[in-house]
Short mmCIF file of C-alpha atoms in Angstrom, two decimals:
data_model
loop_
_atom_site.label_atom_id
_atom_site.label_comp_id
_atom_site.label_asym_id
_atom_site.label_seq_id
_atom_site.Cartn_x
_atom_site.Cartn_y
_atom_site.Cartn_z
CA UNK A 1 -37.50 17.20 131.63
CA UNK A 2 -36.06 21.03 132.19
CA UNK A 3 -34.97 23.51 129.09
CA UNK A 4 -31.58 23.51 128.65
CA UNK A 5 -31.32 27.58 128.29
CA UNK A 6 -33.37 27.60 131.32
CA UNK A 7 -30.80 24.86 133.38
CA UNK A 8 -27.40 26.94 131.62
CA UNK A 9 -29.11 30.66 132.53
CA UNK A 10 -29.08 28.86 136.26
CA UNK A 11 -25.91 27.86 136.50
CA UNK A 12 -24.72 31.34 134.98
CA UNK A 13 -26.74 32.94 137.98
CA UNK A 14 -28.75 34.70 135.97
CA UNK A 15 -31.46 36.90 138.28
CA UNK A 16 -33.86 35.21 136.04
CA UNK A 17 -35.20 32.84 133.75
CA UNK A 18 -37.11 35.63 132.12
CA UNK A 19 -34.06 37.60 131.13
CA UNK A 20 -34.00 36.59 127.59
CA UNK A 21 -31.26 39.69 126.44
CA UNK A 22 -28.52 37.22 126.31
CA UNK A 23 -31.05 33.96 124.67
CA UNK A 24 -29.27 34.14 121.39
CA UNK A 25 -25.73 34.23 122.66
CA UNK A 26 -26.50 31.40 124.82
CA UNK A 27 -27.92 29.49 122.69
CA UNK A 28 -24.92 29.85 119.76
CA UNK A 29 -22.54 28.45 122.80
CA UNK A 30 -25.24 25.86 123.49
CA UNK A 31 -24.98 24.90 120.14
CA UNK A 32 -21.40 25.23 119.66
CA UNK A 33 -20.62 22.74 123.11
CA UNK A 34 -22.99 20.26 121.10
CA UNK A 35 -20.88 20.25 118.48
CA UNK A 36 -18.04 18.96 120.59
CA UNK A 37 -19.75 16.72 122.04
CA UNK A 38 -21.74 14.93 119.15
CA UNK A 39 -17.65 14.11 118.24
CA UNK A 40 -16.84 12.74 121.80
CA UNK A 41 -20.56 10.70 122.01
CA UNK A 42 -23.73 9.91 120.30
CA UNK A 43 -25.44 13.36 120.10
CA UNK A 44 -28.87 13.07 118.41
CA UNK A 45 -28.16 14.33 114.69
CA UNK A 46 -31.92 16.10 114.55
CA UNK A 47 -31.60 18.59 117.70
CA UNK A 48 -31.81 21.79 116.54
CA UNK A 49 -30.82 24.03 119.82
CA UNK A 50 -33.71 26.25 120.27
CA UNK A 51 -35.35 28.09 123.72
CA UNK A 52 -37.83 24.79 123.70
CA UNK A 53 -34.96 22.22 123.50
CA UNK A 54 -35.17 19.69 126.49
CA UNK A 55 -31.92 17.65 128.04
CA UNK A 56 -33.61 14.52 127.13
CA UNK A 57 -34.09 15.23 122.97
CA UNK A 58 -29.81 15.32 122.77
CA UNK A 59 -28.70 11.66 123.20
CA UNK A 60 -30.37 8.14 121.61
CA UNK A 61 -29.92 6.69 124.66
CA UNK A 62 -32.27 6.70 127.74
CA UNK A 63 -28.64 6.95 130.16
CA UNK A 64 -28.79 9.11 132.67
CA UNK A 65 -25.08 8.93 133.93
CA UNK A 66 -24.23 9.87 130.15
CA UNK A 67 -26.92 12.66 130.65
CA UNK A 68 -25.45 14.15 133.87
CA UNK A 69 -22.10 13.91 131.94
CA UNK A 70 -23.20 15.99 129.05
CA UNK A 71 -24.98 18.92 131.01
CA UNK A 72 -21.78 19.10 133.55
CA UNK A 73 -19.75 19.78 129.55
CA UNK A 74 -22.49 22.20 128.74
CA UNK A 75 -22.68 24.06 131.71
CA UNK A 76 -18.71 24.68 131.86
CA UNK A 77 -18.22 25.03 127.90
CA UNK A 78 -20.54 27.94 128.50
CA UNK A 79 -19.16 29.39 130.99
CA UNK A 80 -15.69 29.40 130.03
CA UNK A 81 -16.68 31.23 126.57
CA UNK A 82 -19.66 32.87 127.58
CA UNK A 83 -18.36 34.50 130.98
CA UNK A 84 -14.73 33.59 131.41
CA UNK A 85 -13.19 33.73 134.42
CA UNK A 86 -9.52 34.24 135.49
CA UNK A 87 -6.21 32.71 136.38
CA UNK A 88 -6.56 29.41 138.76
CA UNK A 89 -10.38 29.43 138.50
CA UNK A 90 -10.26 29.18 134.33
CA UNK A 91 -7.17 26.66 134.96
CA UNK A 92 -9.47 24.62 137.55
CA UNK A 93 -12.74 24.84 134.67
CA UNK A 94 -10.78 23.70 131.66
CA UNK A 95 -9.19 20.64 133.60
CA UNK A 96 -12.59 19.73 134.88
CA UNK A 97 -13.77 20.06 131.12
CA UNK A 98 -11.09 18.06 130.00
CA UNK A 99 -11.99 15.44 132.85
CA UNK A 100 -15.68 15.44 131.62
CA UNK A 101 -15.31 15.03 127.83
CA UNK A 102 -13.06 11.76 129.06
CA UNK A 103 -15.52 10.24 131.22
CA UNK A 104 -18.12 10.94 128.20
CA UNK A 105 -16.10 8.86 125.80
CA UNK A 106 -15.83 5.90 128.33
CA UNK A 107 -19.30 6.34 129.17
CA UNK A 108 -20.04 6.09 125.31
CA UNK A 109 -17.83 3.21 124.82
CA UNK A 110 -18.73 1.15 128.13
CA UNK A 111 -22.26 1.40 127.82
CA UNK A 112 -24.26 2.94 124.62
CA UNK A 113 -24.01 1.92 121.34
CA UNK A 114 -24.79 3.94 118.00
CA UNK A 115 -28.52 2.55 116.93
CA UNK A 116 -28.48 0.89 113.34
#
């Protein structure tokens, strides 16, 4: 499984992988979108959000449409705080968002319980 810094320095279009002079700030937002989401879903209480931390340490469950769901929320928390775009494109980011943390919760509900 990939490193989420790794997968959300991707999607931010960094030139590289190896450009660690934003690491810390990326990981803060990393951990702060985890926060969010361990209220909409079933976010492994232990994960401490480090450059090491893999996609599949975060949930309890072994779902992978849950998984998808929760890097799509990463990906766009971050960029909407960490580089935030403008007018209709910022509009068209927090609606998806919005859409995403939904489909999370009925995910959740439909299909993974809390272990005991």
């Amino acid at each position: 499984m990939s490193k989420i810094l790794d997968d959300v320095k991707t999607t931010l279009d960094f030139a590289s992988e190896e450009d660690t002079g934003f690491d810390s700030r990326l990981l803060l937002e990393i951990d702060g979108a985890l926060g969010t989401l361990s209220q909409l879903t079933n976010v492994h209480p232990e994960v401490d959000v480090t450059k090491e931390t893999e996609w599949d340490q975060l949930l309890y469950s072994g779902d992978k449409h849950l998984l998808r769901l929760v890097k799509q929320y990463i990906y766009i928390s971050v960029r909407i705080v960490f580089d935030p775009p403008t007018g209709s494109v910022l509009t068209t980011l927090t609606s998806s968002l919005n859409n995403i943390a939904h489909r999370i919760i009925i995910q959740k509900e439909v299909y993974n319980a809390k272990p005991e």
